[in-house]
XYZ file of C-alpha atoms in Angstrom:
294
model
C 30.533 1.804 7.658
C 26.885 1.312 7.577
C 25.375 -2.132 8.095
C 23.341 -3.555 5.182
C 19.722 -3.976 5.171
C 19.745 -7.230 3.442
C 16.212 -7.683 1.529
C 17.185 -10.779 -0.059
C 17.703 -12.601 3.153
C 14.567 -11.047 4.739
C 12.614 -11.949 1.619
C 13.525 -15.389 1.954
C 12.563 -15.710 5.673
C 9.152 -14.263 4.567
C 8.527 -16.822 1.767
C 9.552 -19.420 3.961
C 6.946 -18.385 6.483
C 4.422 -18.099 3.804
C 5.411 -21.630 2.580
C 4.758 -23.069 5.954
C 1.286 -21.592 6.055
C 0.229 -23.043 2.729
C 1.551 -26.491 3.971
C -0.878 -26.174 6.923
C -3.832 -24.969 4.230
C -2.924 -28.031 1.951
C -2.804 -30.271 5.001
C -6.455 -29.116 5.993
C -7.557 -30.195 2.341
C -8.186 -26.691 1.227
C -6.990 -25.467 -1.866
C -3.772 -23.468 -2.157
C -4.028 -19.620 -2.857
C -4.079 -18.577 -6.535
C -2.448 -15.621 -7.938
C -3.056 -14.636 -11.670
C -0.820 -12.121 -13.643
C -1.824 -10.562 -16.855
C 0.855 -9.287 -19.131
C 0.023 -7.282 -22.320
C 2.373 -7.082 -24.992
C 6.102 -7.990 -25.180
C 8.085 -5.573 -22.732
C 11.334 -7.195 -21.804
C 11.323 -5.733 -18.091
C 7.449 -6.653 -17.563
C 7.991 -10.171 -18.908
C 10.958 -10.506 -16.586
C 9.095 -9.264 -13.656
C 5.897 -11.321 -14.175
C 8.025 -14.407 -14.808
C 9.762 -13.791 -11.529
C 6.184 -13.465 -9.834
C 5.462 -17.057 -11.258
C 8.572 -18.529 -9.797
C 7.943 -16.884 -6.349
C 4.288 -18.740 -6.473
C 6.003 -21.791 -7.121
C 8.364 -21.281 -4.187
C 5.709 -20.486 -1.515
C 3.137 -23.350 -2.626
C 0.978 -20.889 -4.537
C -1.136 -21.879 -7.898
C -0.340 -19.205 -10.321
C -1.412 -18.511 -13.983
C -0.176 -16.047 -16.536
C -2.616 -14.573 -19.033
C -0.749 -13.200 -22.025
C -2.242 -10.503 -24.419
C -0.707 -9.127 -27.629
C -0.033 -5.140 -27.347
C -2.906 -4.844 -29.993
C -5.570 -5.950 -27.295
C -8.544 -3.665 -27.116
C -9.558 -1.855 -23.866
C -12.856 -3.974 -23.927
C -11.257 -7.280 -24.156
C -8.905 -6.648 -21.182
C -11.903 -5.265 -19.288
C -13.734 -8.327 -19.902
C -10.990 -10.719 -18.460
C -10.717 -8.574 -15.542
C -14.557 -8.803 -15.056
C -13.981 -12.972 -15.335
C -11.174 -12.870 -12.666
C -13.143 -10.483 -10.408
C -16.175 -13.184 -10.439
C -14.034 -16.339 -10.298
C -14.005 -17.916 -7.005
C -10.536 -20.091 -7.695
C -8.766 -16.488 -8.128
C -7.604 -14.990 -4.930
C -5.727 -11.924 -6.071
C -4.665 -10.814 -9.565
C -2.410 -8.263 -10.938
C -2.201 -6.191 -14.278
C 1.431 -5.492 -15.311
C 1.797 -2.043 -16.093
C 2.708 -0.002 -18.275
C -0.086 -0.723 -20.583
C -0.275 0.288 -24.461
C -1.446 3.713 -25.199
C -4.753 2.388 -26.505
C -6.064 1.398 -22.903
C -6.731 3.740 -20.169
C -4.583 2.624 -17.282
C -6.766 4.462 -14.821
C -10.089 2.399 -15.984
C -8.228 -0.774 -15.906
C -7.359 -0.055 -12.148
C -10.691 1.206 -11.058
C -12.016 -2.255 -12.620
C -10.089 -4.724 -10.280
C -12.058 -5.582 -7.404
C -10.467 -4.204 -4.419
C -10.721 -7.321 -2.553
C -8.385 -8.952 -5.031
C -6.055 -5.883 -5.996
C -2.864 -7.556 -4.337
C -0.874 -4.606 -6.048
C -2.773 -2.274 -3.663
C -3.187 0.383 -6.493
C -7.036 0.528 -6.396
C -8.212 4.184 -4.932
C -10.368 2.147 -2.318
C -7.463 0.540 -1.087
C -5.207 3.638 -1.153
C -7.829 5.482 0.616
C -8.181 2.844 3.321
C -4.348 3.022 3.636
C -4.236 6.929 4.095
C -7.007 6.336 6.926
C -5.073 3.810 8.637
C -7.554 1.172 8.220
C -6.759 -2.599 7.169
C -6.155 -2.960 3.460
C -3.663 -4.121 0.952
C -0.510 -1.926 0.942
C 1.460 -1.351 -2.066
C 4.066 -4.175 -2.661
C 7.198 -1.733 -2.583
C 6.210 0.529 0.624
C 4.828 -2.683 2.221
C 8.567 -4.347 1.912
C 10.230 -1.169 2.978
C 8.088 -1.023 6.221
C 8.724 -4.907 6.915
C 12.459 -4.278 6.239
C 12.481 -1.542 8.746
C 10.456 -3.605 11.250
C 12.631 -6.773 10.999
C 15.718 -4.911 11.571
C 14.047 -2.855 14.396
C 14.979 0.620 12.937
C 13.557 3.212 14.932
C 11.167 5.673 13.124
C 9.266 7.306 16.074
C 9.946 11.092 16.067
C 12.613 10.672 13.312
C 12.947 13.070 10.194
C 12.218 11.082 7.101
C 12.635 12.464 3.580
C 11.244 10.833 0.693
C 12.776 11.706 -2.815
C 9.993 10.916 -5.359
C 6.273 11.136 -5.300
C 5.251 8.220 -7.408
C 1.670 6.611 -6.655
C 3.641 3.422 -6.441
C 6.205 4.519 -3.589
C 6.657 7.998 -2.695
C 3.180 9.053 -2.121
C 2.071 5.717 -0.067
C 5.647 5.889 1.676
C 4.952 9.377 2.847
C 1.774 8.394 4.364
C 2.999 5.329 5.870
C 5.942 6.623 7.625
C 3.680 9.233 9.332
C 0.845 6.797 10.257
C 0.482 6.144 14.150
C 2.322 2.878 14.212
C 5.647 1.328 13.839
C 7.325 1.757 11.487
C 5.888 5.007 11.389
C 5.350 7.888 13.572
C 8.069 9.966 11.518
C 8.084 13.362 10.661
C 7.889 13.086 6.846
C 9.024 15.463 3.899
C 8.108 14.349 0.489
C 10.320 16.031 -2.192
C 10.455 15.628 -5.819
C 11.894 16.915 -9.053
C 10.760 20.562 -8.441
C 12.384 20.644 -4.822
C 15.228 23.202 -4.783
C 18.175 22.646 -3.013
C 17.324 19.195 -2.062
C 20.220 18.535 -0.162
C 18.947 21.191 2.670
C 16.288 18.418 3.506
C 18.319 15.355 3.096
C 21.077 16.521 5.515
C 18.791 16.821 8.084
C 17.118 13.571 7.341
C 17.288 10.385 9.906
C 15.908 8.354 7.219
C 16.116 8.896 3.551
C 13.942 6.798 1.049
C 14.644 7.589 -2.456
C 12.627 6.278 -5.474
C 14.000 8.389 -8.365
C 15.379 6.287 -11.079
C 18.501 8.480 -11.287
C 21.622 6.366 -10.619
C 23.747 7.544 -7.866
C 21.834 10.859 -7.224
C 22.169 10.795 -3.414
C 25.779 11.260 -2.594
C 27.534 11.148 0.830
C 27.685 14.718 1.070
C 23.875 15.167 1.081
C 23.218 13.011 4.380
C 24.270 13.173 7.545
C 26.238 10.818 9.956
C 24.434 7.920 10.962
C 21.347 8.232 8.376
C 19.227 5.302 7.387
C 19.323 5.053 3.710
C 16.582 3.108 1.773
C 17.298 3.099 -2.209
C 14.089 2.047 -4.064
C 15.758 3.115 -7.565
C 16.985 0.394 -9.977
C 18.339 1.577 -13.572
C 20.177 -0.538 -16.188
C 23.428 1.216 -16.784
C 25.436 0.362 -19.947
C 29.176 -0.741 -19.451
C 31.958 -2.681 -21.095
C 31.205 -5.863 -19.003
C 30.128 -9.285 -20.760
C 26.719 -8.490 -20.019
C 26.860 -4.872 -21.320
C 25.292 -3.221 -18.287
C 25.033 -3.236 -14.705
C 22.072 -2.672 -12.341
C 22.733 0.973 -10.412
C 20.563 2.462 -7.605
C 19.661 6.126 -6.597
C 22.220 5.991 -4.173
C 25.810 6.465 -4.493
C 26.606 3.615 -2.315
C 30.126 3.887 -1.291
C 30.256 7.657 -0.125
C 26.664 7.151 1.575
C 27.661 3.648 3.269
C 30.986 5.603 4.531
C 28.317 7.806 6.540
C 25.035 5.972 7.141
C 24.248 3.545 9.967
C 22.077 1.204 7.678
C 21.773 1.007 3.908
C 20.065 -0.961 1.394
C 22.219 -2.576 -1.552
C 21.070 -2.572 -5.234
C 20.249 -5.252 -6.198
C 19.510 -7.179 -3.062
C 17.677 -4.467 -1.135
C 13.991 -3.301 -1.983
C 13.696 -5.565 -4.867
C 13.276 -8.907 -3.353
C 10.913 -7.154 -0.529
C 8.649 -6.008 -3.292
C 8.204 -9.500 -4.663
C 7.749 -11.190 -1.090
C 5.165 -8.693 -0.182
C 3.250 -9.516 -3.368
C 3.003 -12.961 -2.319
C 2.040 -11.826 1.611
C -0.931 -9.717 0.084
C -1.948 -12.963 -1.862
C -2.147 -15.025 1.485
C -3.915 -12.134 3.184
C -6.455 -11.872 0.292
C -6.855 -15.848 0.315
C -7.403 -15.671 4.255
C -10.109 -12.926 3.901
C -11.728 -13.801 0.733
C -15.462 -14.432 0.630
C -15.033 -17.679 -0.763
C -12.947 -18.922 2.122
C -15.190 -19.163 4.854
């Protein structure tokens, strides 16, 4: 039976480490790091996610601000607010919660964010630096996965790593990071996606499988080899007859994969908490490297 890669436990450890760092900052009479979140519209999942980020800021001792816009906001108004945050000496990092309404060009918004305050790690400048193995902000979910592998001392050198999904938020950056000259890294990486035929031919040979599809229970036990490390990024609401009316499911068929794997992440409690913790980590990195904090 697989051992659990406990993202909830590790995320709490990381947040405690950040809190101790913030306490030292405050003791030296400097202001706390400040994270701002911009929320456009009333998407339920986006609201819940942003509110959880505000709560995380409180836990670690950061200042936080939530800026809300109606779904009818114009692109020009949003860009004006981003410019204001870029110039503010009181703001270390900020995020614009995606997705955005159709009248707004998402790429234009991402490009408008000062890369030095881009704690989501989505700006092309930061993505390019990541690809060139330069110091930069890493996207929070891949950063969380790397940290989980590191804290559990999971060997990645010379291992075969298969990634399922090629999104810019998880799959693509993960494929770059697992192949980098570092730990975790130095893996031989195969990036698979919706057009990959006979995907099980790749996953059965993989020492590490990272899946980010959003397809509940896609990865079955008969698709992996004995002793594989399984990282499940997927999280989907599946309707059921429970009191809540739904349950959360990952991309991995947990029971059948856990019977063969050496390590596995649960859903929930695996990658999700790590993503939130690494946003806090990126914010304190932004604070410490800020041009306003000499």
